[in-house]
GROMACS .gro file of C-alpha atoms in nm:
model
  177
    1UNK     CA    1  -2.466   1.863   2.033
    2UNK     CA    2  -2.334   1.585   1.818
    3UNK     CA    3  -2.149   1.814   1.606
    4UNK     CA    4  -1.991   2.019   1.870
    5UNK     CA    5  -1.849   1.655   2.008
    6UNK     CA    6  -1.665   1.564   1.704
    7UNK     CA    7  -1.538   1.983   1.648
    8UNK     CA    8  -1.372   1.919   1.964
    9UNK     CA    9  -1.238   1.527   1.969
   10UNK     CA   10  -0.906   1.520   2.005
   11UNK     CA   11  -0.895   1.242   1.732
   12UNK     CA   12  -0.712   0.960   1.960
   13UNK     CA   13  -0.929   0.728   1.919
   14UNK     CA   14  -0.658   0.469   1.611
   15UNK     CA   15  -0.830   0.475   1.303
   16UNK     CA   16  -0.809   0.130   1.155
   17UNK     CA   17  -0.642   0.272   0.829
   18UNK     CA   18  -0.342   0.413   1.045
   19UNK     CA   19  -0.299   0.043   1.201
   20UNK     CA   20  -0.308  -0.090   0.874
   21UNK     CA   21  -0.087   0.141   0.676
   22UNK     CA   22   0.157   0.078   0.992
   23UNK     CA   23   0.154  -0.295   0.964
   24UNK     CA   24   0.196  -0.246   0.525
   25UNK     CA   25   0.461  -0.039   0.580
   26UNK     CA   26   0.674  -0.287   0.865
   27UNK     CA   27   0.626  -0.551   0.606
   28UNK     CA   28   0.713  -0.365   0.307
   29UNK     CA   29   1.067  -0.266   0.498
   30UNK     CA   30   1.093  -0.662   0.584
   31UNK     CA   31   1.535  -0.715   0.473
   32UNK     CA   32   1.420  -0.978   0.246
   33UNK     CA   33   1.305  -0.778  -0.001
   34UNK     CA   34   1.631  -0.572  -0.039
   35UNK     CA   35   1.880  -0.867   0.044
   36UNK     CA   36   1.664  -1.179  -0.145
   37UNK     CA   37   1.458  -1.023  -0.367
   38UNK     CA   38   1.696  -0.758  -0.485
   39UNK     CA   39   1.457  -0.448  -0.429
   40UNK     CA   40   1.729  -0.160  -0.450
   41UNK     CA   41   1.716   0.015  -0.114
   42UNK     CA   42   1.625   0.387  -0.258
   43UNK     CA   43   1.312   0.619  -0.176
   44UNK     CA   44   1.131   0.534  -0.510
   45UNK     CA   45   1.137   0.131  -0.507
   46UNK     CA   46   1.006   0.149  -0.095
   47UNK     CA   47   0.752   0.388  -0.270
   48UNK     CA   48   0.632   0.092  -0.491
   49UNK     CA   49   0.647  -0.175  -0.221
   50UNK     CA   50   0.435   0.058   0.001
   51UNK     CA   51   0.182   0.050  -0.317
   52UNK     CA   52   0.176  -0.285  -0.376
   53UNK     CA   53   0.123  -0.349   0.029
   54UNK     CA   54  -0.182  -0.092   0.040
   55UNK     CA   55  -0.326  -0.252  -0.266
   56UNK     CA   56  -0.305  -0.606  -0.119
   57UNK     CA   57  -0.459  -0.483   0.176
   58UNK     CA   58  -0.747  -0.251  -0.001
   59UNK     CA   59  -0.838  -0.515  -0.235
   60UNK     CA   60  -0.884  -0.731   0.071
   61UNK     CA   61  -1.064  -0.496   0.277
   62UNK     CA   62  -1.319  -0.415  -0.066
   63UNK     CA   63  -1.371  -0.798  -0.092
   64UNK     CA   64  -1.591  -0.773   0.247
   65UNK     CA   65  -1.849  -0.528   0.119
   66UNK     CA   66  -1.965  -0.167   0.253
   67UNK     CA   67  -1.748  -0.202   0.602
   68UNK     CA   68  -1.422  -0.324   0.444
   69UNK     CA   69  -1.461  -0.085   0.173
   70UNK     CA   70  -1.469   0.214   0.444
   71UNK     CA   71  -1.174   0.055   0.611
   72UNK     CA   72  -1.005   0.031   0.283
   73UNK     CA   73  -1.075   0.439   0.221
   74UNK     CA   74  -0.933   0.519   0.519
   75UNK     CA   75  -0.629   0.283   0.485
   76UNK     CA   76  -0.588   0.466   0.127
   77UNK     CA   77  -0.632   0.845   0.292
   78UNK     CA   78  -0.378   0.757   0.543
   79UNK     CA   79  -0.134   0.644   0.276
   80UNK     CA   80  -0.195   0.960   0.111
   81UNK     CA   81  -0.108   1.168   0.384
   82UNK     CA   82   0.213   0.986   0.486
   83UNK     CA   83   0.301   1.043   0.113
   84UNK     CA   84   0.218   1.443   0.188
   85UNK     CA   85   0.401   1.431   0.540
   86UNK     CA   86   0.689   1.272   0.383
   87UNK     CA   87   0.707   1.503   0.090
   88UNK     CA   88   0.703   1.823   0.336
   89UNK     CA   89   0.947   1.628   0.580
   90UNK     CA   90   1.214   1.592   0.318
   91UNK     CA   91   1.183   1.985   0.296
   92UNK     CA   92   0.960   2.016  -0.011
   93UNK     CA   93   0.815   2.395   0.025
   94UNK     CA   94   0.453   2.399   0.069
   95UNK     CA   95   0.407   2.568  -0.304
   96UNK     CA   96   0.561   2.248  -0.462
   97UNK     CA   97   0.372   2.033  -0.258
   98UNK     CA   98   0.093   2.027  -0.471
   99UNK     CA   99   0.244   1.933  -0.793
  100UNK     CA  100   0.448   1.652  -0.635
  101UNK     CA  101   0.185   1.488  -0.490
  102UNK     CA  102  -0.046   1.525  -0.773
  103UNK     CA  103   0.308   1.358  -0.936
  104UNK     CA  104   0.308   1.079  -0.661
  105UNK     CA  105  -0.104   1.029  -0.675
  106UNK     CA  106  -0.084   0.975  -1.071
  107UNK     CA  107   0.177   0.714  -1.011
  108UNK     CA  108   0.056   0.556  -0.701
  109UNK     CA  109  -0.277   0.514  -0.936
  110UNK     CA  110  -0.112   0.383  -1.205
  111UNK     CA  111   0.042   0.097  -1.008
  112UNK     CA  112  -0.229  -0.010  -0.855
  113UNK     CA  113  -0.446  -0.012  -1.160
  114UNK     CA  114  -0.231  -0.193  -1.337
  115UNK     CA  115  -0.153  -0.487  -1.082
  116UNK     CA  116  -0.512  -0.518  -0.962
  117UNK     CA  117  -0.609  -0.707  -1.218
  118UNK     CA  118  -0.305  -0.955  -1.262
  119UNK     CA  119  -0.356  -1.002  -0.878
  120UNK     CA  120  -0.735  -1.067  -0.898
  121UNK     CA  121  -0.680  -1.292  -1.179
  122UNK     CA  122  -0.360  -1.471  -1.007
  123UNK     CA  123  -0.145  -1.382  -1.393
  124UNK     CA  124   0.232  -1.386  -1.269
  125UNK     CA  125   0.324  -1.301  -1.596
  126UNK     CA  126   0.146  -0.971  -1.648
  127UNK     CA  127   0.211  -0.890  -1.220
  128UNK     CA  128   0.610  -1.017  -1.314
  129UNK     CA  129   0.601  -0.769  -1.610
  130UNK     CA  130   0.455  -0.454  -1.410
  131UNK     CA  131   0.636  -0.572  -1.141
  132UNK     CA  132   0.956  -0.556  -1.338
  133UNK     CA  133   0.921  -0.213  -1.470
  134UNK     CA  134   0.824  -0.007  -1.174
  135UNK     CA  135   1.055  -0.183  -0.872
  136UNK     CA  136   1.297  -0.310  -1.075
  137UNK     CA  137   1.326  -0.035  -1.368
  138UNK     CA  138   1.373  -0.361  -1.638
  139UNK     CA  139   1.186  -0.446  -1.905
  140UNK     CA  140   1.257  -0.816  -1.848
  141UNK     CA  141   0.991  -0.921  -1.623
  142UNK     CA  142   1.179  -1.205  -1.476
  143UNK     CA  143   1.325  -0.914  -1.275
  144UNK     CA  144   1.005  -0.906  -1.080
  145UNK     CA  145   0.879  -1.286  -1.107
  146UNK     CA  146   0.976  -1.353  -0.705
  147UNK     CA  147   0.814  -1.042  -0.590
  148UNK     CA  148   0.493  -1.148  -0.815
  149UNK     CA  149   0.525  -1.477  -0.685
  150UNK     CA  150   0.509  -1.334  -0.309
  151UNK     CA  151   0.213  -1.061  -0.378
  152UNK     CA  152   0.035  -1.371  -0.563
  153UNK     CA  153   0.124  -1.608  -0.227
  154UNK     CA  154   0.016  -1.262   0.030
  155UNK     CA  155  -0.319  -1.231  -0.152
  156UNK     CA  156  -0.377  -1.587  -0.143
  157UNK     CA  157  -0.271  -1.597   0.277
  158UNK     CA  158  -0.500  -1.248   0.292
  159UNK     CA  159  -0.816  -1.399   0.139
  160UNK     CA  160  -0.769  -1.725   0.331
  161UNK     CA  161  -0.807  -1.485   0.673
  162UNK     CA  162  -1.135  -1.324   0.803
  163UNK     CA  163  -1.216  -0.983   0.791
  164UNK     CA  164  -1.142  -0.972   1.162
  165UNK     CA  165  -0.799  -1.150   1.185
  166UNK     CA  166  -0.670  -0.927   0.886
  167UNK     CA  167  -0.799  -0.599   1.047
  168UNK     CA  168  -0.606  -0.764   1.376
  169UNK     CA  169  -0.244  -0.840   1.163
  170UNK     CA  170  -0.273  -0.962   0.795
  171UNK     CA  171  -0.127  -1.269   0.711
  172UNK     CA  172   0.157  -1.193   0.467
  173UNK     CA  173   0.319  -1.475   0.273
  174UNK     CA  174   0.738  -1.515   0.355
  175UNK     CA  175   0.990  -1.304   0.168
  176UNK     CA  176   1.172  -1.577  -0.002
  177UNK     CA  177   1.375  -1.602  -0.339
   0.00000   0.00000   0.00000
């Protein structure tokens, strides 16, 4: 009986992963970042500030155990899908759709491999550097030193907040220079 329930939910019940990939993605489009921190305003760089938002968020949700850890998965599917919705929305042909996002998961994995661990071990230097290369296309990581300095100040504002209260409306730190 159970089974034939969830064949035929209508799935409106908000998953907390679409709230949460909602409230990454309003912050990531904050102005700041494009008029203060100088985040070019093209498809690719909102592509890495959507990354770097998920990743604050999953790494937050993981630090709670089993429960966040499901959250976390489903905050991580739902970016996944937007990525695939996207991809089909700006007319990619469901052939190519495949290879692109196999494309976009390889990157999107890459990033947030390699800034987990300068954000787990608060390193500006090595988030500045990674920072530098994939937003900012420079090898100087100075580029990206204010945007580390505000995913290092977010993750810091995102532990400080229970499970609960981030689930609610995380707690990101101000877009500043």
């Amino acid at each position: 009986m159970i089974m034939l329930q969830n064949l035929f939910r209508t799935g409106s019940r908000a998953r907390p992963g679409q709230t949460l990939y909602e409230l990454a993605v309003r912050q990531a489009r904050d102005p700041g970042f494009y008029t203060r921190l100088g985040v070019a305003d093209r498809i690719d760089a909102r592509f890495e500030l959507y990354t770097l938002h998920v990743l604050l968020l999953v790494m937050r949700l993981r630090d709670e155990g089993e429960r966040g850890a499901e959250i976390g998965q489903d905050l991580f599917d739902t970016y996944v899908s937007a990525l695939d919705n996207a991809l089909r929305e700006l007319g990619v042909g469901d052939i190519s759709v495949g290879k692109k996002m196999r494309k976009l998961g390889e990157a999107m994995y890459g990033r947030m491999k390699a800034w987990e661990t300068p954000l787990r071990d608060n390193d500006p230097v090595a988030l500045s550097e990674g920072l530098a290369r994939n937003v900012y296309e420079s090898e100087e990581s100075a580029a990206g030193a204010a945007l580390a300095s505000y995913a290092l100040g977010s993750r810091a504002r995102l532990a400080a907040q229970t499970f609960d209260a981030v689930v609610a409306g995380p707690d990101w730190a101000e877009v500043g220079a």
